[in-house]
Amino acid sequence: MGVSYVGVDVGGTKVLAVRVSATGAVEATATRPMPGVAAGPAAVEDAVVLAARDVYGDLAPAGLGVSAAGLVDATGERFLFGAHLPWRDAPVRQAIADRTGLPVVLDNDANCAAYAELVAGAVRGVRSALLITIGTGIGGAVVIDGRVIRGAHGLAGEFGHMQAVPDGLACECGLRGCWEQYCSGRALERVTRVALGRHLDGPEVTALALAGDQVALHSFASIGTWLGVGSAALVSAFDPEVVVVGGGVSAVGDLLLGPARRALAGALQGTAYRAVPELVPARMGPEAGAVGAALLARDGRS
Ligand SMILES: [Zn+2]
């Protein structure tokens, strides 16, 4: 058994761990439920440690990466804030290192996913790209000159909480009208609930859409249109070669990306005279954040 690295992705609904080889091949995966914001910060640390041990067992991995849904400070030491996690300005990197005895790196989940796509996925060899991860909320990352851009405080790419609608729907982050209120798994459930008069969860809406159900298709068209409109604003700002869309909600493929492409082309200036970037699915799948965290543990945060 050669050298291996472990990555743990901490999201709003689950904690997903992977073990990868030195070349980045996934050797094992494990999932634990996310204890929930009310369970408190220590319970989430427990889930991270348990999920990691599920994949490394008696092996001694060379490093552990933690991918977390929210704001991670520029040094990679502290998790500052996330609407779906209970950590608040918490020294997560050191805490997980102390509990596992492993070298640990910590980064934002979308940055981890972007790193995985850069090393082995949809943006391998691409110089400039935007990555939009649609799960419970929206994660984002910016790749310029072949590198993930972090910003002055490590907080670049928080696309989900750009204001899309002034005085719009209340967001878990405390603001109103955030983009992710209109384009996310939560938004998918809300739009479907309004149309049907009863609650279906994201996977149920996805299954219905894939079976051709008109209400479910309309729900995906709604959040897809919001995806395209928001992407147009980001394309205007960054002029990327490609926009990569990942996360659980993107599993329906063109049922989401088709409406998004139309809305993107319709909300961008001068489309007769410019290249409209391709909107493409992520390649790394739902494990992207965890795999990227493991690769960051291997390569170091840059
Ligand atoms: Zn928000």
PDB file of C-alpha atoms and ligand atoms in Angstrom:
ATOM      1  CA  MET A   1       0.000   0.000   0.000  1.00  0.00           C
ATOM      2  CA  GLY A   2       1.511   3.302  -1.108  1.00  0.00           C
ATOM      3  CA  VAL A   3       1.207   6.799   0.239  1.00  0.00           C
ATOM      4  CA  SER A   4      -2.339   8.081   0.520  1.00  0.00           C
ATOM      5  CA  TYR A   5      -4.131  11.328   1.376  1.00  0.00           C
ATOM      6  CA  VAL A   6      -7.551  11.905   2.880  1.00  0.00           C
ATOM      7  CA  GLY A   7     -10.039  14.633   1.999  1.00  0.00           C
ATOM      8  CA  VAL A   8     -13.208  15.445   3.954  1.00  0.00           C
ATOM      9  CA  ASP A   9     -15.916  17.671   2.516  1.00  0.00           C
ATOM     10  CA  VAL A  10     -18.187  19.295   5.126  1.00  0.00           C
ATOM     11  CA  GLY A  11     -21.448  20.414   3.536  1.00  0.00           C
ATOM     12  CA  GLY A  12     -24.887  21.476   4.665  1.00  0.00           C
ATOM     13  CA  THR A  13     -26.355  17.969   4.680  1.00  0.00           C
ATOM     14  CA  LYS A  14     -23.461  15.522   4.838  1.00  0.00           C
ATOM     15  CA  VAL A  15     -19.790  14.929   5.588  1.00  0.00           C
ATOM     16  CA  LEU A  16     -18.085  13.065   2.738  1.00  0.00           C
ATOM     17  CA  ALA A  17     -14.599  11.555   3.057  1.00  0.00           C
ATOM     18  CA  VAL A  18     -12.323  10.117   0.372  1.00  0.00           C
ATOM     19  CA  ARG A  19      -8.933   8.467   0.426  1.00  0.00           C
ATOM     20  CA  VAL A  20      -6.809   9.059  -2.670  1.00  0.00           C
ATOM     21  CA  SER A  21      -3.515   7.606  -3.821  1.00  0.00           C
ATOM     22  CA  ALA A  22      -0.410   9.727  -4.387  1.00  0.00           C
ATOM     23  CA  THR A  23      -1.552  10.079  -8.018  1.00  0.00           C
ATOM     24  CA  GLY A  24      -5.029  11.247  -6.983  1.00  0.00           C
ATOM     25  CA  ALA A  25      -6.971   8.051  -7.698  1.00  0.00           C
ATOM     26  CA  VAL A  26      -9.920   7.588  -5.324  1.00  0.00           C
ATOM     27  CA  GLU A  27      -9.398   4.434  -3.236  1.00  0.00           C
ATOM     28  CA  ALA A  28     -12.223   4.681  -0.688  1.00  0.00           C
ATOM     29  CA  THR A  29     -15.196   6.892   0.195  1.00  0.00           C
ATOM     30  CA  ALA A  30     -17.447   7.252   3.241  1.00  0.00           C
ATOM     31  CA  THR A  31     -20.370   9.481   4.165  1.00  0.00           C
ATOM     32  CA  ARG A  32     -21.653  10.595   7.559  1.00  0.00           C
ATOM     33  CA  PRO A  33     -24.710  12.766   8.162  1.00  0.00           C
ATOM     34  CA  MET A  34     -24.016  16.424   8.965  1.00  0.00           C
ATOM     35  CA  PRO A  35     -25.091  16.804  12.607  1.00  0.00           C
ATOM     36  CA  GLY A  36     -26.807  20.143  11.903  1.00  0.00           C
ATOM     37  CA  VAL A  37     -26.141  23.673  13.043  1.00  0.00           C
ATOM     38  CA  ALA A  38     -27.992  23.143  16.346  1.00  0.00           C
ATOM     39  CA  ALA A  39     -25.700  20.240  17.331  1.00  0.00           C
ATOM     40  CA  GLY A  40     -22.837  22.720  17.738  1.00  0.00           C
ATOM     41  CA  PRO A  41     -19.263  22.946  16.492  1.00  0.00           C
ATOM     42  CA  ALA A  42     -17.789  19.981  18.401  1.00  0.00           C
ATOM     43  CA  ALA A  43     -20.345  17.589  16.862  1.00  0.00           C
ATOM     44  CA  VAL A  44     -19.241  18.628  13.364  1.00  0.00           C
ATOM     45  CA  GLU A  45     -15.572  18.096  14.323  1.00  0.00           C
ATOM     46  CA  ASP A  46     -16.553  14.616  15.536  1.00  0.00           C
ATOM     47  CA  ALA A  47     -18.232  13.863  12.201  1.00  0.00           C
ATOM     48  CA  VAL A  48     -15.137  15.028  10.278  1.00  0.00           C
ATOM     49  CA  VAL A  49     -12.815  12.833  12.349  1.00  0.00           C
ATOM     50  CA  LEU A  50     -15.119   9.790  12.142  1.00  0.00           C
ATOM     51  CA  ALA A  51     -15.637  10.127   8.375  1.00  0.00           C
ATOM     52  CA  ALA A  52     -11.871  10.465   7.886  1.00  0.00           C
ATOM     53  CA  ARG A  53     -11.204   7.352   9.979  1.00  0.00           C
ATOM     54  CA  ASP A  54     -13.844   5.482   7.978  1.00  0.00           C
ATOM     55  CA  VAL A  55     -11.593   5.808   4.920  1.00  0.00           C
ATOM     56  CA  TYR A  56      -8.125   5.476   6.454  1.00  0.00           C
ATOM     57  CA  GLY A  57      -8.691   2.920   9.198  1.00  0.00           C
ATOM     58  CA  ASP A  58      -5.312   1.531  10.247  1.00  0.00           C
ATOM     59  CA  LEU A  59      -3.439   3.215   7.393  1.00  0.00           C
ATOM     60  CA  ALA A  60      -1.378   6.292   8.161  1.00  0.00           C
ATOM     61  CA  PRO A  61      -2.225   8.840   5.467  1.00  0.00           C
ATOM     62  CA  ALA A  62       0.404  11.465   4.661  1.00  0.00           C
ATOM     63  CA  GLY A  63      -2.063  14.324   5.070  1.00  0.00           C
ATOM     64  CA  LEU A  64      -5.685  15.310   5.520  1.00  0.00           C
ATOM     65  CA  GLY A  65      -7.550  18.084   3.727  1.00  0.00           C
ATOM     66  CA  VAL A  66     -10.802  19.603   4.997  1.00  0.00           C
ATOM     67  CA  SER A  67     -13.145  21.230   2.488  1.00  0.00           C
ATOM     68  CA  ALA A  68     -15.819  23.318   4.220  1.00  0.00           C
ATOM     69  CA  ALA A  69     -18.890  25.189   2.977  1.00  0.00           C
ATOM     70  CA  GLY A  70     -18.249  28.786   3.999  1.00  0.00           C
ATOM     71  CA  LEU A  71     -15.633  31.436   4.623  1.00  0.00           C
ATOM     72  CA  VAL A  72     -12.102  30.221   5.407  1.00  0.00           C
ATOM     73  CA  ASP A  73      -9.502  32.840   6.357  1.00  0.00           C
ATOM     74  CA  ALA A  74      -6.535  33.634   4.108  1.00  0.00           C
ATOM     75  CA  THR A  75      -4.089  31.553   6.182  1.00  0.00           C
ATOM     76  CA  GLY A  76      -6.260  28.419   6.069  1.00  0.00           C
ATOM     77  CA  GLU A  77      -6.362  28.239   9.858  1.00  0.00           C
ATOM     78  CA  ARG A  78      -9.884  29.392  10.721  1.00  0.00           C
ATOM     79  CA  PHE A  79     -13.385  28.736   9.467  1.00  0.00           C
ATOM     80  CA  LEU A  80     -14.982  32.177   9.818  1.00  0.00           C
ATOM     81  CA  PHE A  81     -18.627  31.733   8.876  1.00  0.00           C
ATOM     82  CA  GLY A  82     -20.968  29.509   6.902  1.00  0.00           C
ATOM     83  CA  ALA A  83     -24.755  29.762   6.753  1.00  0.00           C
ATOM     84  CA  HIS A  84     -25.127  25.949   6.878  1.00  0.00           C
ATOM     85  CA  LEU A  85     -22.408  25.083   9.458  1.00  0.00           C
ATOM     86  CA  PRO A  86     -22.130  25.904  13.210  1.00  0.00           C
ATOM     87  CA  TRP A  87     -18.440  26.924  13.196  1.00  0.00           C
ATOM     88  CA  ARG A  88     -17.907  30.660  13.893  1.00  0.00           C
ATOM     89  CA  ASP A  89     -14.332  32.018  13.720  1.00  0.00           C
ATOM     90  CA  ALA A  90     -13.203  28.523  14.735  1.00  0.00           C
ATOM     91  CA  PRO A  91      -9.575  27.240  14.582  1.00  0.00           C
ATOM     92  CA  VAL A  92     -10.704  24.178  12.621  1.00  0.00           C
ATOM     93  CA  ARG A  93      -7.363  23.288  11.008  1.00  0.00           C
ATOM     94  CA  GLN A  94      -5.535  22.952  14.348  1.00  0.00           C
ATOM     95  CA  ALA A  95      -8.482  21.207  16.008  1.00  0.00           C
ATOM     96  CA  ILE A  96      -8.597  18.461  13.365  1.00  0.00           C
ATOM     97  CA  ALA A  97      -4.789  18.174  13.368  1.00  0.00           C
ATOM     98  CA  ASP A  98      -4.787  17.746  17.165  1.00  0.00           C
ATOM     99  CA  ARG A  99      -7.477  15.077  17.045  1.00  0.00           C
ATOM    100  CA  THR A 100      -6.036  13.027  14.177  1.00  0.00           C
ATOM    101  CA  GLY A 101      -2.307  13.605  14.643  1.00  0.00           C
ATOM    102  CA  LEU A 102      -2.110  14.289  10.891  1.00  0.00           C
ATOM    103  CA  PRO A 103      -0.893  17.326   8.942  1.00  0.00           C
ATOM    104  CA  VAL A 104      -4.127  19.137   7.986  1.00  0.00           C
ATOM    105  CA  VAL A 105      -5.011  21.769   5.385  1.00  0.00           C
ATOM    106  CA  LEU A 106      -8.327  23.659   5.415  1.00  0.00           C
ATOM    107  CA  ASP A 107      -9.974  25.435   2.510  1.00  0.00           C
ATOM    108  CA  ASN A 108     -13.334  26.610   1.221  1.00  0.00           C
ATOM    109  CA  ASP A 109     -15.281  23.813  -0.493  1.00  0.00           C
ATOM    110  CA  ALA A 110     -15.604  25.531  -3.856  1.00  0.00           C
ATOM    111  CA  ASN A 111     -11.863  26.289  -3.895  1.00  0.00           C
ATOM    112  CA  CYS A 112     -11.211  22.604  -3.185  1.00  0.00           C
ATOM    113  CA  ALA A 113     -13.583  21.538  -5.972  1.00  0.00           C
ATOM    114  CA  ALA A 114     -11.916  24.013  -8.333  1.00  0.00           C
ATOM    115  CA  TYR A 115      -8.505  22.598  -7.466  1.00  0.00           C
ATOM    116  CA  ALA A 116      -9.731  19.071  -8.258  1.00  0.00           C
ATOM    117  CA  GLU A 117     -11.131  20.269 -11.598  1.00  0.00           C
ATOM    118  CA  LEU A 118      -7.829  22.044 -12.329  1.00  0.00           C
ATOM    119  CA  VAL A 119      -5.671  19.015 -11.560  1.00  0.00           C
ATOM    120  CA  ALA A 120      -7.809  16.309 -13.123  1.00  0.00           C
ATOM    121  CA  GLY A 121     -11.160  17.618 -14.377  1.00  0.00           C
ATOM    122  CA  ALA A 122     -13.033  20.075 -16.561  1.00  0.00           C
ATOM    123  CA  VAL A 123     -10.518  22.940 -16.361  1.00  0.00           C
ATOM    124  CA  ARG A 124      -7.317  20.963 -16.764  1.00  0.00           C
ATOM    125  CA  GLY A 125      -5.124  23.110 -18.999  1.00  0.00           C
ATOM    126  CA  VAL A 126      -7.621  26.025 -18.991  1.00  0.00           C
ATOM    127  CA  ARG A 127      -6.174  29.424 -18.048  1.00  0.00           C
ATOM    128  CA  SER A 128      -9.334  31.233 -16.930  1.00  0.00           C
ATOM    129  CA  ALA A 129     -12.565  29.733 -15.649  1.00  0.00           C
ATOM    130  CA  LEU A 130     -15.390  30.218 -13.212  1.00  0.00           C
ATOM    131  CA  LEU A 131     -16.688  27.314 -11.136  1.00  0.00           C
ATOM    132  CA  ILE A 132     -20.201  27.355  -9.744  1.00  0.00           C
ATOM    133  CA  THR A 133     -21.192  24.562  -7.363  1.00  0.00           C
ATOM    134  CA  ILE A 134     -24.928  24.201  -6.796  1.00  0.00           C
ATOM    135  CA  GLY A 135     -25.852  22.166  -3.734  1.00  0.00           C
ATOM    136  CA  THR A 136     -27.768  23.258  -0.642  1.00  0.00           C
ATOM    137  CA  GLY A 137     -26.491  26.728  -1.568  1.00  0.00           C
ATOM    138  CA  ILE A 138     -24.047  28.046  -4.188  1.00  0.00           C
ATOM    139  CA  GLY A 139     -20.276  27.831  -3.965  1.00  0.00           C
ATOM    140  CA  GLY A 140     -17.956  29.615  -6.361  1.00  0.00           C
ATOM    141  CA  ALA A 141     -14.334  29.776  -7.394  1.00  0.00           C
ATOM    142  CA  VAL A 142     -12.345  31.908  -9.811  1.00  0.00           C
ATOM    143  CA  VAL A 143      -9.429  30.510 -11.824  1.00  0.00           C
ATOM    144  CA  ILE A 144      -7.149  33.072 -13.465  1.00  0.00           C
ATOM    145  CA  ASP A 145      -3.805  32.241 -15.109  1.00  0.00           C
ATOM    146  CA  GLY A 146      -4.312  28.614 -14.119  1.00  0.00           C
ATOM    147  CA  ARG A 147      -4.603  29.315 -10.377  1.00  0.00           C
ATOM    148  CA  VAL A 148      -7.480  29.536  -7.904  1.00  0.00           C
ATOM    149  CA  ILE A 149      -7.734  33.229  -6.927  1.00  0.00           C
ATOM    150  CA  ARG A 150      -8.318  33.759  -3.208  1.00  0.00           C
ATOM    151  CA  GLY A 151      -8.669  37.532  -2.822  1.00  0.00           C
ATOM    152  CA  ALA A 152      -7.230  39.846  -0.167  1.00  0.00           C
ATOM    153  CA  HIS A 153      -8.770  37.935   2.754  1.00  0.00           C
ATOM    154  CA  GLY A 154      -9.176  34.475   1.225  1.00  0.00           C
ATOM    155  CA  LEU A 155     -12.855  35.103   0.556  1.00  0.00           C
ATOM    156  CA  ALA A 156     -13.105  35.503  -3.237  1.00  0.00           C
ATOM    157  CA  GLY A 157     -15.714  33.531  -5.162  1.00  0.00           C
ATOM    158  CA  GLU A 158     -18.618  33.775  -2.709  1.00  0.00           C
ATOM    159  CA  PHE A 159     -21.044  34.083  -5.601  1.00  0.00           C
ATOM    160  CA  GLY A 160     -24.004  32.624  -3.723  1.00  0.00           C
ATOM    161  CA  HIS A 161     -24.420  35.694  -1.549  1.00  0.00           C
ATOM    162  CA  MET A 162     -24.255  38.327  -4.269  1.00  0.00           C
ATOM    163  CA  GLN A 163     -27.513  40.244  -4.112  1.00  0.00           C
ATOM    164  CA  ALA A 164     -29.690  39.144  -7.031  1.00  0.00           C
ATOM    165  CA  VAL A 165     -32.987  40.704  -5.905  1.00  0.00           C
ATOM    166  CA  PRO A 166     -33.047  43.895  -3.788  1.00  0.00           C
ATOM    167  CA  ASP A 167     -35.132  43.224  -0.653  1.00  0.00           C
ATOM    168  CA  GLY A 168     -35.715  39.678  -1.928  1.00  0.00           C
ATOM    169  CA  LEU A 169     -36.048  36.356  -0.086  1.00  0.00           C
ATOM    170  CA  ALA A 170     -34.363  36.080   3.326  1.00  0.00           C
ATOM    171  CA  CYS A 171     -31.115  34.091   3.249  1.00  0.00           C
ATOM    172  CA  GLU A 172     -29.622  31.924   6.030  1.00  0.00           C
ATOM    173  CA  CYS A 173     -26.599  34.249   5.949  1.00  0.00           C
ATOM    174  CA  GLY A 174     -28.725  37.095   7.324  1.00  0.00           C
ATOM    175  CA  LEU A 175     -28.976  39.101   4.089  1.00  0.00           C
ATOM    176  CA  ARG A 176     -31.891  39.287   1.664  1.00  0.00           C
ATOM    177  CA  GLY A 177     -32.153  38.459  -2.028  1.00  0.00           C
ATOM    178  CA  CYS A 178     -28.940  36.395  -2.272  1.00  0.00           C
ATOM    179  CA  TRP A 179     -28.453  34.601  -5.588  1.00  0.00           C
ATOM    180  CA  GLU A 180     -28.563  31.178  -3.902  1.00  0.00           C
ATOM    181  CA  GLN A 181     -32.110  31.847  -2.739  1.00  0.00           C
ATOM    182  CA  TYR A 182     -33.103  31.583  -6.422  1.00  0.00           C
ATOM    183  CA  CYS A 183     -30.572  29.073  -7.726  1.00  0.00           C
ATOM    184  CA  SER A 184     -29.804  26.152  -5.364  1.00  0.00           C
ATOM    185  CA  GLY A 185     -31.179  22.904  -4.004  1.00  0.00           C
ATOM    186  CA  ARG A 186     -33.228  24.897  -1.515  1.00  0.00           C
ATOM    187  CA  ALA A 187     -34.601  27.068  -4.334  1.00  0.00           C
ATOM    188  CA  LEU A 188     -35.471  23.956  -6.349  1.00  0.00           C
ATOM    189  CA  GLU A 189     -37.483  22.622  -3.419  1.00  0.00           C
ATOM    190  CA  ARG A 190     -39.202  25.955  -2.827  1.00  0.00           C
ATOM    191  CA  VAL A 191     -40.225  26.497  -6.461  1.00  0.00           C
ATOM    192  CA  THR A 192     -41.555  22.924  -6.621  1.00  0.00           C
ATOM    193  CA  ARG A 193     -43.442  23.296  -3.331  1.00  0.00           C
ATOM    194  CA  VAL A 194     -45.145  26.461  -4.579  1.00  0.00           C
ATOM    195  CA  ALA A 195     -46.184  24.738  -7.825  1.00  0.00           C
ATOM    196  CA  LEU A 196     -47.279  21.415  -6.291  1.00  0.00           C
ATOM    197  CA  GLY A 197     -48.555  22.472  -2.897  1.00  0.00           C
ATOM    198  CA  ARG A 198     -46.440  19.814  -1.140  1.00  0.00           C
ATOM    199  CA  HIS A 199     -42.791  19.296  -0.253  1.00  0.00           C
ATOM    200  CA  LEU A 200     -40.405  17.177  -2.332  1.00  0.00           C
ATOM    201  CA  ASP A 201     -36.681  17.040  -1.631  1.00  0.00           C
ATOM    202  CA  GLY A 202     -34.059  17.760  -4.273  1.00  0.00           C
ATOM    203  CA  PRO A 203     -33.407  14.134  -5.318  1.00  0.00           C
ATOM    204  CA  GLU A 204     -37.178  13.567  -5.688  1.00  0.00           C
ATOM    205  CA  VAL A 205     -37.535  16.622  -7.944  1.00  0.00           C
ATOM    206  CA  THR A 206     -34.512  15.428  -9.925  1.00  0.00           C
ATOM    207  CA  ALA A 207     -36.020  11.956 -10.427  1.00  0.00           C
ATOM    208  CA  LEU A 208     -39.317  13.489 -11.593  1.00  0.00           C
ATOM    209  CA  ALA A 209     -37.539  15.843 -14.013  1.00  0.00           C
ATOM    210  CA  LEU A 210     -35.559  12.967 -15.514  1.00  0.00           C
ATOM    211  CA  ALA A 211     -38.887  11.129 -15.994  1.00  0.00           C
ATOM    212  CA  GLY A 212     -40.270  14.124 -17.907  1.00  0.00           C
ATOM    213  CA  ASP A 213     -42.589  15.545 -15.235  1.00  0.00           C
ATOM    214  CA  GLN A 214     -43.651  19.038 -16.336  1.00  0.00           C
ATOM    215  CA  VAL A 215     -43.678  20.630 -12.870  1.00  0.00           C
ATOM    216  CA  ALA A 216     -40.187  19.331 -12.092  1.00  0.00           C
ATOM    217  CA  LEU A 217     -38.911  20.431 -15.506  1.00  0.00           C
ATOM    218  CA  HIS A 218     -40.335  23.885 -14.869  1.00  0.00           C
ATOM    219  CA  SER A 219     -38.557  24.005 -11.488  1.00  0.00           C
ATOM    220  CA  PHE A 220     -35.207  23.209 -13.138  1.00  0.00           C
ATOM    221  CA  ALA A 221     -35.923  25.755 -15.878  1.00  0.00           C
ATOM    222  CA  SER A 222     -36.534  28.374 -13.183  1.00  0.00           C
ATOM    223  CA  ILE A 223     -33.285  27.826 -11.296  1.00  0.00           C
ATOM    224  CA  GLY A 224     -31.460  27.257 -14.603  1.00  0.00           C
ATOM    225  CA  THR A 225     -32.578  30.673 -15.811  1.00  0.00           C
ATOM    226  CA  TRP A 226     -31.310  32.213 -12.576  1.00  0.00           C
ATOM    227  CA  LEU A 227     -28.053  30.319 -13.080  1.00  0.00           C
ATOM    228  CA  GLY A 228     -27.666  31.877 -16.530  1.00  0.00           C
ATOM    229  CA  VAL A 229     -28.518  35.409 -15.411  1.00  0.00           C
ATOM    230  CA  GLY A 230     -26.064  35.259 -12.517  1.00  0.00           C
ATOM    231  CA  SER A 231     -23.406  33.684 -14.718  1.00  0.00           C
ATOM    232  CA  ALA A 232     -23.786  36.568 -17.195  1.00  0.00           C
ATOM    233  CA  ALA A 233     -22.894  39.057 -14.456  1.00  0.00           C
ATOM    234  CA  LEU A 234     -19.839  36.973 -13.538  1.00  0.00           C
ATOM    235  CA  VAL A 235     -18.808  36.569 -17.187  1.00  0.00           C
ATOM    236  CA  SER A 236     -19.042  40.338 -17.615  1.00  0.00           C
ATOM    237  CA  ALA A 237     -16.717  40.731 -14.645  1.00  0.00           C
ATOM    238  CA  PHE A 238     -14.144  38.002 -15.398  1.00  0.00           C
ATOM    239  CA  ASP A 239     -14.358  37.091 -19.125  1.00  0.00           C
ATOM    240  CA  PRO A 240     -13.565  33.392 -18.536  1.00  0.00           C
ATOM    241  CA  GLU A 241     -12.936  30.784 -21.228  1.00  0.00           C
ATOM    242  CA  VAL A 242     -15.460  28.462 -19.615  1.00  0.00           C
ATOM    243  CA  VAL A 243     -18.018  28.329 -16.802  1.00  0.00           C
ATOM    244  CA  VAL A 244     -18.067  24.961 -15.025  1.00  0.00           C
ATOM    245  CA  VAL A 245     -21.199  23.942 -13.117  1.00  0.00           C
ATOM    246  CA  GLY A 246     -21.017  21.239 -10.454  1.00  0.00           C
ATOM    247  CA  GLY A 247     -22.774  20.156  -7.273  1.00  0.00           C
ATOM    248  CA  GLY A 248     -25.646  17.766  -6.648  1.00  0.00           C
ATOM    249  CA  VAL A 249     -28.286  19.916  -8.355  1.00  0.00           C
ATOM    250  CA  SER A 250     -26.312  19.837 -11.619  1.00  0.00           C
ATOM    251  CA  ALA A 251     -26.758  16.054 -11.918  1.00  0.00           C
ATOM    252  CA  VAL A 252     -29.702  16.641 -14.304  1.00  0.00           C
ATOM    253  CA  GLY A 253     -27.275  18.048 -16.892  1.00  0.00           C
ATOM    254  CA  ASP A 254     -28.925  19.865 -19.777  1.00  0.00           C
ATOM    255  CA  LEU A 255     -32.294  20.122 -18.003  1.00  0.00           C
ATOM    256  CA  LEU A 256     -30.506  22.745 -15.890  1.00  0.00           C
ATOM    257  CA  LEU A 257     -27.741  23.870 -18.263  1.00  0.00           C
ATOM    258  CA  GLY A 258     -30.014  24.356 -21.319  1.00  0.00           C
ATOM    259  CA  PRO A 259     -32.112  27.120 -19.718  1.00  0.00           C
ATOM    260  CA  ALA A 260     -28.925  28.507 -18.165  1.00  0.00           C
ATOM    261  CA  ARG A 261     -27.173  28.774 -21.548  1.00  0.00           C
ATOM    262  CA  ARG A 262     -30.150  30.608 -23.052  1.00  0.00           C
ATOM    263  CA  ALA A 263     -30.327  33.034 -20.123  1.00  0.00           C
ATOM    264  CA  LEU A 264     -26.550  33.588 -20.214  1.00  0.00           C
ATOM    265  CA  ALA A 265     -26.592  34.459 -23.926  1.00  0.00           C
ATOM    266  CA  GLY A 266     -29.616  36.716 -23.375  1.00  0.00           C
ATOM    267  CA  ALA A 267     -28.065  38.682 -20.512  1.00  0.00           C
ATOM    268  CA  LEU A 268     -24.618  39.370 -21.959  1.00  0.00           C
ATOM    269  CA  GLN A 269     -23.840  42.436 -24.020  1.00  0.00           C
ATOM    270  CA  GLY A 270     -22.554  42.288 -27.580  1.00  0.00           C
ATOM    271  CA  THR A 271     -23.062  38.566 -28.134  1.00  0.00           C
ATOM    272  CA  ALA A 272     -22.911  39.020 -31.932  1.00  0.00           C
ATOM    273  CA  TYR A 273     -19.355  40.294 -31.552  1.00  0.00           C
ATOM    274  CA  ARG A 274     -17.864  38.248 -28.726  1.00  0.00           C
ATOM    275  CA  ALA A 275     -17.379  34.679 -27.605  1.00  0.00           C
ATOM    276  CA  VAL A 276     -19.985  33.518 -25.110  1.00  0.00           C
ATOM    277  CA  PRO A 277     -18.162  31.130 -22.762  1.00  0.00           C
ATOM    278  CA  GLU A 278     -19.314  27.560 -22.733  1.00  0.00           C
ATOM    279  CA  LEU A 279     -21.340  26.450 -19.735  1.00  0.00           C
ATOM    280  CA  VAL A 280     -20.177  22.897 -19.042  1.00  0.00           C
ATOM    281  CA  PRO A 281     -20.736  20.262 -16.354  1.00  0.00           C
ATOM    282  CA  ALA A 282     -18.032  19.614 -13.779  1.00  0.00           C
ATOM    283  CA  ARG A 283     -16.210  16.318 -14.286  1.00  0.00           C
ATOM    284  CA  MET A 284     -15.273  15.407 -10.737  1.00  0.00           C
ATOM    285  CA  GLY A 285     -18.808  14.679  -9.542  1.00  0.00           C
ATOM    286  CA  PRO A 286     -20.116  14.977  -5.983  1.00  0.00           C
ATOM    287  CA  GLU A 287     -16.709  14.047  -4.546  1.00  0.00           C
ATOM    288  CA  ALA A 288     -14.982  17.086  -6.091  1.00  0.00           C
ATOM    289  CA  GLY A 289     -14.607  19.015  -2.821  1.00  0.00           C
ATOM    290  CA  ALA A 290     -13.270  16.029  -0.897  1.00  0.00           C
ATOM    291  CA  VAL A 291     -10.877  14.995  -3.691  1.00  0.00           C
ATOM    292  CA  GLY A 292      -9.656  18.584  -4.050  1.00  0.00           C
ATOM    293  CA  ALA A 293      -9.046  18.783  -0.293  1.00  0.00           C
ATOM    294  CA  ALA A 294      -6.989  15.575  -0.447  1.00  0.00           C
ATOM    295  CA  LEU A 295      -5.001  16.969  -3.398  1.00  0.00           C
ATOM    296  CA  LEU A 296      -4.390  20.190  -1.443  1.00  0.00           C
ATOM    297  CA  ALA A 297      -3.130  18.048   1.454  1.00  0.00           C
ATOM    298  CA  ARG A 298      -0.742  16.451  -1.053  1.00  0.00           C
ATOM    299  CA  ASP A 299       0.362  19.652  -2.843  1.00  0.00           C
ATOM    300  CA  GLY A 300      -0.104  22.339  -0.152  1.00  0.00           C
ATOM    301  CA  ARG A 301      -2.304  25.432  -0.371  1.00  0.00           C
ATOM    302  CA  SER A 302      -0.792  27.993  -2.720  1.00  0.00           C
TER     303      SER A 302
HETATM  304 ZN    ZN B   1     -26.957  34.930   1.668  1.00  0.00          ZN
END
